PDB file of C-alpha atoms in Angstrom:
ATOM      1  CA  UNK A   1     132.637  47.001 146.534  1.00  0.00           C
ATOM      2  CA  UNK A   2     131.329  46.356 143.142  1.00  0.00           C
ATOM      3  CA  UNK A   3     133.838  43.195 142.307  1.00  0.00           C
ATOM      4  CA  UNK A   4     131.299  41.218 144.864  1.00  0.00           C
ATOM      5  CA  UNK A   5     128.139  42.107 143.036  1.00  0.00           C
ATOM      6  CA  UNK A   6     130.236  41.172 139.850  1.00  0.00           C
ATOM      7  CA  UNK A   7     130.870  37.699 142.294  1.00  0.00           C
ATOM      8  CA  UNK A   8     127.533  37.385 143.694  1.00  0.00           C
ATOM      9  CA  UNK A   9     126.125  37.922 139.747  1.00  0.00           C
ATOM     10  CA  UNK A  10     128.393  35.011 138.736  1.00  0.00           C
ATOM     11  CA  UNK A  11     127.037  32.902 141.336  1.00  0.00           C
ATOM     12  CA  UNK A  12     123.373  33.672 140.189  1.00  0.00           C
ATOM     13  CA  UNK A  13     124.520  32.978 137.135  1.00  0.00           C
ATOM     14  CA  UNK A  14     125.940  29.480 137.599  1.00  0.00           C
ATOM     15  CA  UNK A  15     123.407  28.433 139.952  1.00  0.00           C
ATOM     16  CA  UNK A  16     121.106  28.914 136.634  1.00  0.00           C
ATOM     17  CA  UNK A  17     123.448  27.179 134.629  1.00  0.00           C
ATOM     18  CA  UNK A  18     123.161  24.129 137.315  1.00  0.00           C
ATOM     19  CA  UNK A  19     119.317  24.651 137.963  1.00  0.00           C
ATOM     20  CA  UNK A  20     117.853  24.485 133.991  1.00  0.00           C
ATOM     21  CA  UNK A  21     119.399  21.313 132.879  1.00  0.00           C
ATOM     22  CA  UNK A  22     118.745  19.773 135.780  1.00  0.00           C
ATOM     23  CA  UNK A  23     115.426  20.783 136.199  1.00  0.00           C
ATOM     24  CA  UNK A  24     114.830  19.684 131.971  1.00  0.00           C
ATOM     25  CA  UNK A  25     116.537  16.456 133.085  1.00  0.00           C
ATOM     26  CA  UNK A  26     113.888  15.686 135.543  1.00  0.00           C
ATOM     27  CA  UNK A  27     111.058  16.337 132.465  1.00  0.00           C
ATOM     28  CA  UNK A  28     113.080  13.755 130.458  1.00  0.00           C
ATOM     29  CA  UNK A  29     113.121  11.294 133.496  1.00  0.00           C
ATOM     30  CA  UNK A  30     117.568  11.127 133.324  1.00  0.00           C
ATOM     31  CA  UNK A  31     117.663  12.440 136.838  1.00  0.00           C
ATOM     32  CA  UNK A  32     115.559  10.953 139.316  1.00  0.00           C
ATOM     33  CA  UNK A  33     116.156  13.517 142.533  1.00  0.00           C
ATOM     34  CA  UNK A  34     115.091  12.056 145.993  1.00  0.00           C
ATOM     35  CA  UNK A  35     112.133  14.167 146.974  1.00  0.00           C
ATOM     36  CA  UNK A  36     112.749  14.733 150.660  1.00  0.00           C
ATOM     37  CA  UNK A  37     116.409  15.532 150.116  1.00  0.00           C
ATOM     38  CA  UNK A  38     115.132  18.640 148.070  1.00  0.00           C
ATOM     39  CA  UNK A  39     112.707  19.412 150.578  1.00  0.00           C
ATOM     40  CA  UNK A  40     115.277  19.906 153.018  1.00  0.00           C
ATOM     41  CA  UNK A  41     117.301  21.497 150.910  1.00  0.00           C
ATOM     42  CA  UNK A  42     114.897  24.187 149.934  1.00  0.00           C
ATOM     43  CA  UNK A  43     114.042  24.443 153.369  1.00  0.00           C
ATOM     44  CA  UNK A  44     117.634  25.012 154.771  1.00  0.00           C
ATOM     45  CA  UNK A  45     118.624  27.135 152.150  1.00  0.00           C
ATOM     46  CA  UNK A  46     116.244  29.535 152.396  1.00  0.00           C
ATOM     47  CA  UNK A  47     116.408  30.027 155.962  1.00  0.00           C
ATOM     48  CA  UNK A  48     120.111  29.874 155.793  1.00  0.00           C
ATOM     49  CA  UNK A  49     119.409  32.829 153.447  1.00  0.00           C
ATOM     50  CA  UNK A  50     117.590  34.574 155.509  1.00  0.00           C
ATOM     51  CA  UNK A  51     120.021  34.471 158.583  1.00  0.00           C
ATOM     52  CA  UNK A  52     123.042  35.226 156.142  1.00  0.00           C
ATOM     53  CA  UNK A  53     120.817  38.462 155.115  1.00  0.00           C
ATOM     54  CA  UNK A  54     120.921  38.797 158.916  1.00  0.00           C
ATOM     55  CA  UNK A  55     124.171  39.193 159.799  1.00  0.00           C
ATOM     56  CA  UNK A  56     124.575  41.496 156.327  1.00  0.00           C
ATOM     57  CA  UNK A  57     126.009  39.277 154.094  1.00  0.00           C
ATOM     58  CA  UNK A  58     124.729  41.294 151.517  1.00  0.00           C
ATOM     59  CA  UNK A  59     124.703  40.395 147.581  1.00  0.00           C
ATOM     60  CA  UNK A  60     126.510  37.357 148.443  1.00  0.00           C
ATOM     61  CA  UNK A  61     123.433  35.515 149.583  1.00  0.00           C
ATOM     62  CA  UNK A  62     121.580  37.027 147.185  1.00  0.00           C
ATOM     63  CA  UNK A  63     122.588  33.189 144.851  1.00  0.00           C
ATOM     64  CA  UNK A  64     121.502  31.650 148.047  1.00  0.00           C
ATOM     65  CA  UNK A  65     117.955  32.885 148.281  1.00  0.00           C
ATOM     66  CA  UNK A  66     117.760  32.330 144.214  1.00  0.00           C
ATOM     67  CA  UNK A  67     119.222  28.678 145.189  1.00  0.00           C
ATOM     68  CA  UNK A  68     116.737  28.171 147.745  1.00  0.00           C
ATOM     69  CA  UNK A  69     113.675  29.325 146.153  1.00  0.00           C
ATOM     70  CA  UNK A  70     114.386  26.582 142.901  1.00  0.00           C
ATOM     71  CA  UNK A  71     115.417  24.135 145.453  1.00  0.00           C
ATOM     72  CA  UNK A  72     112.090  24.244 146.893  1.00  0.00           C
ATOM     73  CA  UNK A  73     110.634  24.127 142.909  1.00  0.00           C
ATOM     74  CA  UNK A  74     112.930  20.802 142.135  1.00  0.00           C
ATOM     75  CA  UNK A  75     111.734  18.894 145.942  1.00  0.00           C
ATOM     76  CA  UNK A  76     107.940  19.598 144.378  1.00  0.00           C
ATOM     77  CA  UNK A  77     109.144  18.277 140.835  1.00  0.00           C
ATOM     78  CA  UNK A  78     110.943  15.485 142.365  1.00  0.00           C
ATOM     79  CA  UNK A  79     107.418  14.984 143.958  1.00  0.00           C
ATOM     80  CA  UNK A  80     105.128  15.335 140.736  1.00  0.00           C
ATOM     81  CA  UNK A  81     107.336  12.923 138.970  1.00  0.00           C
ATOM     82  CA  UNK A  82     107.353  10.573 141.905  1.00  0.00           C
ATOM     83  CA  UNK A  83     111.132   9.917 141.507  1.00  0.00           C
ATOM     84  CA  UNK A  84     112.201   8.886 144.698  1.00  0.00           C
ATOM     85  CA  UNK A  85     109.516   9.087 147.168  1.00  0.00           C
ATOM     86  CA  UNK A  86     110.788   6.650 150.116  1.00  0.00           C
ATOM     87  CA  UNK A  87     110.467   8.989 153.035  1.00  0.00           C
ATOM     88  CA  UNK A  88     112.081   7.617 156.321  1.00  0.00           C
ATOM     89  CA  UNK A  89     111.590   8.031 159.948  1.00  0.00           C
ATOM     90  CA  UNK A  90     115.059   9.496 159.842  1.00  0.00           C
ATOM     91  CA  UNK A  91     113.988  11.652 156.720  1.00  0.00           C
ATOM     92  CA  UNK A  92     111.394  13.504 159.034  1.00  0.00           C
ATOM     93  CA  UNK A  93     114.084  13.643 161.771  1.00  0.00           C
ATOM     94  CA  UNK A  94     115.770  16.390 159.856  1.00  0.00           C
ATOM     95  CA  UNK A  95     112.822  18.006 158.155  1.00  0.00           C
ATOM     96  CA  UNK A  96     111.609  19.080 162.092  1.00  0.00           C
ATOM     97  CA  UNK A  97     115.682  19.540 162.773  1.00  0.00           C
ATOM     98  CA  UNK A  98     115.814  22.315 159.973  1.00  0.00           C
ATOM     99  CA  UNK A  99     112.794  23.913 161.092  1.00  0.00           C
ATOM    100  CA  UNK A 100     113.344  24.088 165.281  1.00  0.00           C
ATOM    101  CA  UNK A 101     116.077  26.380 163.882  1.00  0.00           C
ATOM    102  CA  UNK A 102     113.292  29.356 163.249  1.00  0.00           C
ATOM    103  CA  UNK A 103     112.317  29.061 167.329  1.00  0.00           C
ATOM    104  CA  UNK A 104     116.204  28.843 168.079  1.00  0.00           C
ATOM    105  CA  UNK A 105     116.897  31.564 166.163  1.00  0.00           C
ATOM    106  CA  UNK A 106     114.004  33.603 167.438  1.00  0.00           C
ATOM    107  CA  UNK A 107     115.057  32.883 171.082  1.00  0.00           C
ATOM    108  CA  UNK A 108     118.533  33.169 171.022  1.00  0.00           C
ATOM    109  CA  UNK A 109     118.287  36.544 169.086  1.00  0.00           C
ATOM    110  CA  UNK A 110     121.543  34.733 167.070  1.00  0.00           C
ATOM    111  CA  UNK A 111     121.604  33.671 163.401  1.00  0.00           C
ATOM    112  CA  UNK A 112     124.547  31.539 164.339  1.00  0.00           C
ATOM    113  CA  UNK A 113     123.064  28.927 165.790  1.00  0.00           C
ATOM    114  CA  UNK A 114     120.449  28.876 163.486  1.00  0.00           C
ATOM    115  CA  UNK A 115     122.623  28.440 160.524  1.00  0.00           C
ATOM    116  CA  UNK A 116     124.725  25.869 162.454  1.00  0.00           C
ATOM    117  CA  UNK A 117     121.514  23.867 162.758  1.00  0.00           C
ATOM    118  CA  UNK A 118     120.841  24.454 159.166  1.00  0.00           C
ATOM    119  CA  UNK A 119     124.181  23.467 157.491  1.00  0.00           C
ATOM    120  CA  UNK A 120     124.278  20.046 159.632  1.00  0.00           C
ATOM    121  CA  UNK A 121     120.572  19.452 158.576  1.00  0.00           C
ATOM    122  CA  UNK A 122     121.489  20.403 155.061  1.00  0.00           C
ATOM    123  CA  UNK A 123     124.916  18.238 155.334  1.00  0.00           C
ATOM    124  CA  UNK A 124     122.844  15.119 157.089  1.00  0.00           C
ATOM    125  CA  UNK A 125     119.898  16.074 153.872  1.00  0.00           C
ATOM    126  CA  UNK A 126     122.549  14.719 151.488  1.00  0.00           C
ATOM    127  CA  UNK A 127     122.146  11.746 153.359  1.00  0.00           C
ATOM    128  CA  UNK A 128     119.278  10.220 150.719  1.00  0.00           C
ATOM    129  CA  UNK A 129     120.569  10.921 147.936  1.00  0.00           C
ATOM    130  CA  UNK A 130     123.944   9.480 148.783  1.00  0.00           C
ATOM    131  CA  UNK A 131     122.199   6.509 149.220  1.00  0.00           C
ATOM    132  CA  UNK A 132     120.511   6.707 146.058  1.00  0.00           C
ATOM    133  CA  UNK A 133     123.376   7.760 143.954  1.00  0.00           C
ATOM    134  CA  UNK A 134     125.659   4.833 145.560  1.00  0.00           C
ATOM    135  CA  UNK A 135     122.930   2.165 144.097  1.00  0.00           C
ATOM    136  CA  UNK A 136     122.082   4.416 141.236  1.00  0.00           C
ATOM    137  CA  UNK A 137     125.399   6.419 140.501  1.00  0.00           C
ATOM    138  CA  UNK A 138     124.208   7.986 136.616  1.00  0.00           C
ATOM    139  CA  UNK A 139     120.716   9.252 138.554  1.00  0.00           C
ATOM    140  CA  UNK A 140     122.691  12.095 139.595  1.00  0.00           C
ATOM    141  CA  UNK A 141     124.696  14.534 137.525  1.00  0.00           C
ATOM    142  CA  UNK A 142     128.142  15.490 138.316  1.00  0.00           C
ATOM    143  CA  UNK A 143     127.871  18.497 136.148  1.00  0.00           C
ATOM    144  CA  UNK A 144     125.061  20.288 138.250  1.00  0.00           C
ATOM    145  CA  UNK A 145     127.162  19.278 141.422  1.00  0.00           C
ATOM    146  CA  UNK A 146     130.344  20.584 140.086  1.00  0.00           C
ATOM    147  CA  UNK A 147     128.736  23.904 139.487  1.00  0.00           C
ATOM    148  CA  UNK A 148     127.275  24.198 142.689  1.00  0.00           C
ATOM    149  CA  UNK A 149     130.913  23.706 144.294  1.00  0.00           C
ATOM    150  CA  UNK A 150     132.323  26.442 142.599  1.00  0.00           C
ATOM    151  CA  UNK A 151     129.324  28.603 142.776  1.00  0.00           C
ATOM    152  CA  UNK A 152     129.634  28.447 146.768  1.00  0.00           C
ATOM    153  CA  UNK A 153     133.413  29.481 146.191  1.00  0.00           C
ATOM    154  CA  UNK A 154     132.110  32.691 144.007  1.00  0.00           C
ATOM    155  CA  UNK A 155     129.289  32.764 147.208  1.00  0.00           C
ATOM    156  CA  UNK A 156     131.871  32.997 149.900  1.00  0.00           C
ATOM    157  CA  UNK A 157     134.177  35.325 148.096  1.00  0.00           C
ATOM    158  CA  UNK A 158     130.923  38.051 147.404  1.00  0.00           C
ATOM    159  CA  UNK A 159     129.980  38.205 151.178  1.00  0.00           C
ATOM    160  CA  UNK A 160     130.051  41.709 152.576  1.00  0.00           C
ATOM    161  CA  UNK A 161     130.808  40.120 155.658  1.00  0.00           C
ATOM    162  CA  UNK A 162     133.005  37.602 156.786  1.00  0.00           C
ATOM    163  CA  UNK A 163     131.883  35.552 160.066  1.00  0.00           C
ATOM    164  CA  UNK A 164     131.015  31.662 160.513  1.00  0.00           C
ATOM    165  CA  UNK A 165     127.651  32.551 159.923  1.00  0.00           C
ATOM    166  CA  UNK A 166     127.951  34.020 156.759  1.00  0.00           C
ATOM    167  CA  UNK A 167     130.616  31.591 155.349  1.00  0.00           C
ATOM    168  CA  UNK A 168     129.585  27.613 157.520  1.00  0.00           C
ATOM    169  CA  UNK A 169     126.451  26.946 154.873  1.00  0.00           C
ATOM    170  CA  UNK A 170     128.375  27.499 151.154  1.00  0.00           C
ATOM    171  CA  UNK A 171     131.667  26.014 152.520  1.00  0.00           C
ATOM    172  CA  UNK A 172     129.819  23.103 153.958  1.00  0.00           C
ATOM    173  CA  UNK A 173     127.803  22.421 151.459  1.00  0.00           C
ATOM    174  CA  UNK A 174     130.561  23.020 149.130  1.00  0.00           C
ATOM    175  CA  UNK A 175     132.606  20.149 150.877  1.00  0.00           C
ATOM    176  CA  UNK A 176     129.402  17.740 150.531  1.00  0.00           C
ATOM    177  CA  UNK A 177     129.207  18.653 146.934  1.00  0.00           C
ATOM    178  CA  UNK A 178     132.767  17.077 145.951  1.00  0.00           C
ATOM    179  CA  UNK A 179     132.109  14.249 148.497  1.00  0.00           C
ATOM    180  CA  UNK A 180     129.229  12.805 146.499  1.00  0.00           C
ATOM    181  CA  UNK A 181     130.823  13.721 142.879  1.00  0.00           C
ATOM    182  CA  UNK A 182     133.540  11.599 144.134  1.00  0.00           C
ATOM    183  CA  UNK A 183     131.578   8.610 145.321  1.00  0.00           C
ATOM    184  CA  UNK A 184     129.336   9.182 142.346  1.00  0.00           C
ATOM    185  CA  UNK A 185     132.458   8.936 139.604  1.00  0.00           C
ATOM    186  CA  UNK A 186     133.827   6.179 141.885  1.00  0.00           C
ATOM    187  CA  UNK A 187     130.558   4.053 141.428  1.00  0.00           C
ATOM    188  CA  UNK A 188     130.111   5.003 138.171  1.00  0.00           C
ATOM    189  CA  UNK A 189     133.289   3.274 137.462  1.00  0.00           C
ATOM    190  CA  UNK A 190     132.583   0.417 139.251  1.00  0.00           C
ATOM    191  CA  UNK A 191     129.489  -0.009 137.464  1.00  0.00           C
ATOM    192  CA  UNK A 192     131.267   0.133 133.940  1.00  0.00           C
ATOM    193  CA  UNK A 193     133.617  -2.309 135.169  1.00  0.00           C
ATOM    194  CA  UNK A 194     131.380  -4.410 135.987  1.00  0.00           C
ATOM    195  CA  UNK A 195     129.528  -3.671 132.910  1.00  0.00           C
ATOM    196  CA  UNK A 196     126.581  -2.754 134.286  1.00  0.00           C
ATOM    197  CA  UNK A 197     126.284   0.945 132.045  1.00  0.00           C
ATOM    198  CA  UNK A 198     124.236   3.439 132.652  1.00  0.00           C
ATOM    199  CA  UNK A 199     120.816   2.428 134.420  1.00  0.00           C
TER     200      UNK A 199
END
């Protein structure tokens, strides 16, 4: 079916479009990512990758493994530039949550569970960053996050195969990505209300 490569291209595409301004904003010092969200990010993603190649997904996790593998480049940027390097007890929690899903994977012969340990790691990994972005709403962009939502849409449309374990991760993490650009535009207002501008 060539209109999901065309879909699954798209997605690469946008994921780009997300990755390289955010990435140049973290040179300039705009965006200050928290440095173990992006570690569990990268981590989830990939594997989430992996299990969606799995249960043939096909090119539609092909943006997922690109996603992954720049995830894992922005959570060693976010370290370098020692943005946001408070790392909780509860931070660790779901690093070793996101990787027991390799052994339950491995011993349950089942992506599914895996990637249903993955996306509530990954959902729970927002966790951070939320809490950033509430006391520091313009240290996140709402651009990159808005392309990311629909970029999951273009994800779950390209799959080869339909199932929960194909579709959970990008329509989770879809979901968490207009949660925080609507806390983040909320706060931003209250901040300009309050007069407090960009900080």
């Amino acid at each position: 079916m060539f209109y999901k490569e065309i879909l699954s291209f798209l997605a690469i595409v946008l994921t780009l479009m997300a990755f390289i301004p955010y990435i140049r904003a973290i040179f300039n010092g705009a965006i200050r990512p928290h440095v173990f969200s992006w570690v569990i990010w990268g981590a989830t993603t990939f594997l989430a990758f992996l299990a969606q190649l799995e249960d043939k997904g096909g090119v539609g996790a092909w943006p997922i493994g690109v996603s992954g593998s720049i995830t894992i480049f922005i959570a060693f940027l976010a370290y370098l530039k020692r943005a946001d390097v408070t790392i909780t007890k509860t931070d660790w929690l779901f690093f070793v949550a996101a990787l027991s899903s390799l052994p339950l994977w491995y011993f349950t012969s089942d992506p599914l569970w895996a990637v249903v340990l993955l996306t509530t790691v990954d959902a729970i990994g927002f966790g951070p960053t939320i809490r950033k972005a509430y006391h520091f709403p313009y240290s996140e962009s709402l651009l990159f996050f808005g392309l990311f939502t629909v970029r999951n849409l273009l994800v779950m449309m390209a799959f080869e195969n339909y199932s929960v374990t194909t579709l959970l991760f990008p329509a989770v993490i879809a979901a968490m990505c207009v949660l925080l650009m609507a806390m983040v535009a909320y706060r931003r207002r209250v901040f300009a209300a309050q007069g407090m501008g960009a900080v």
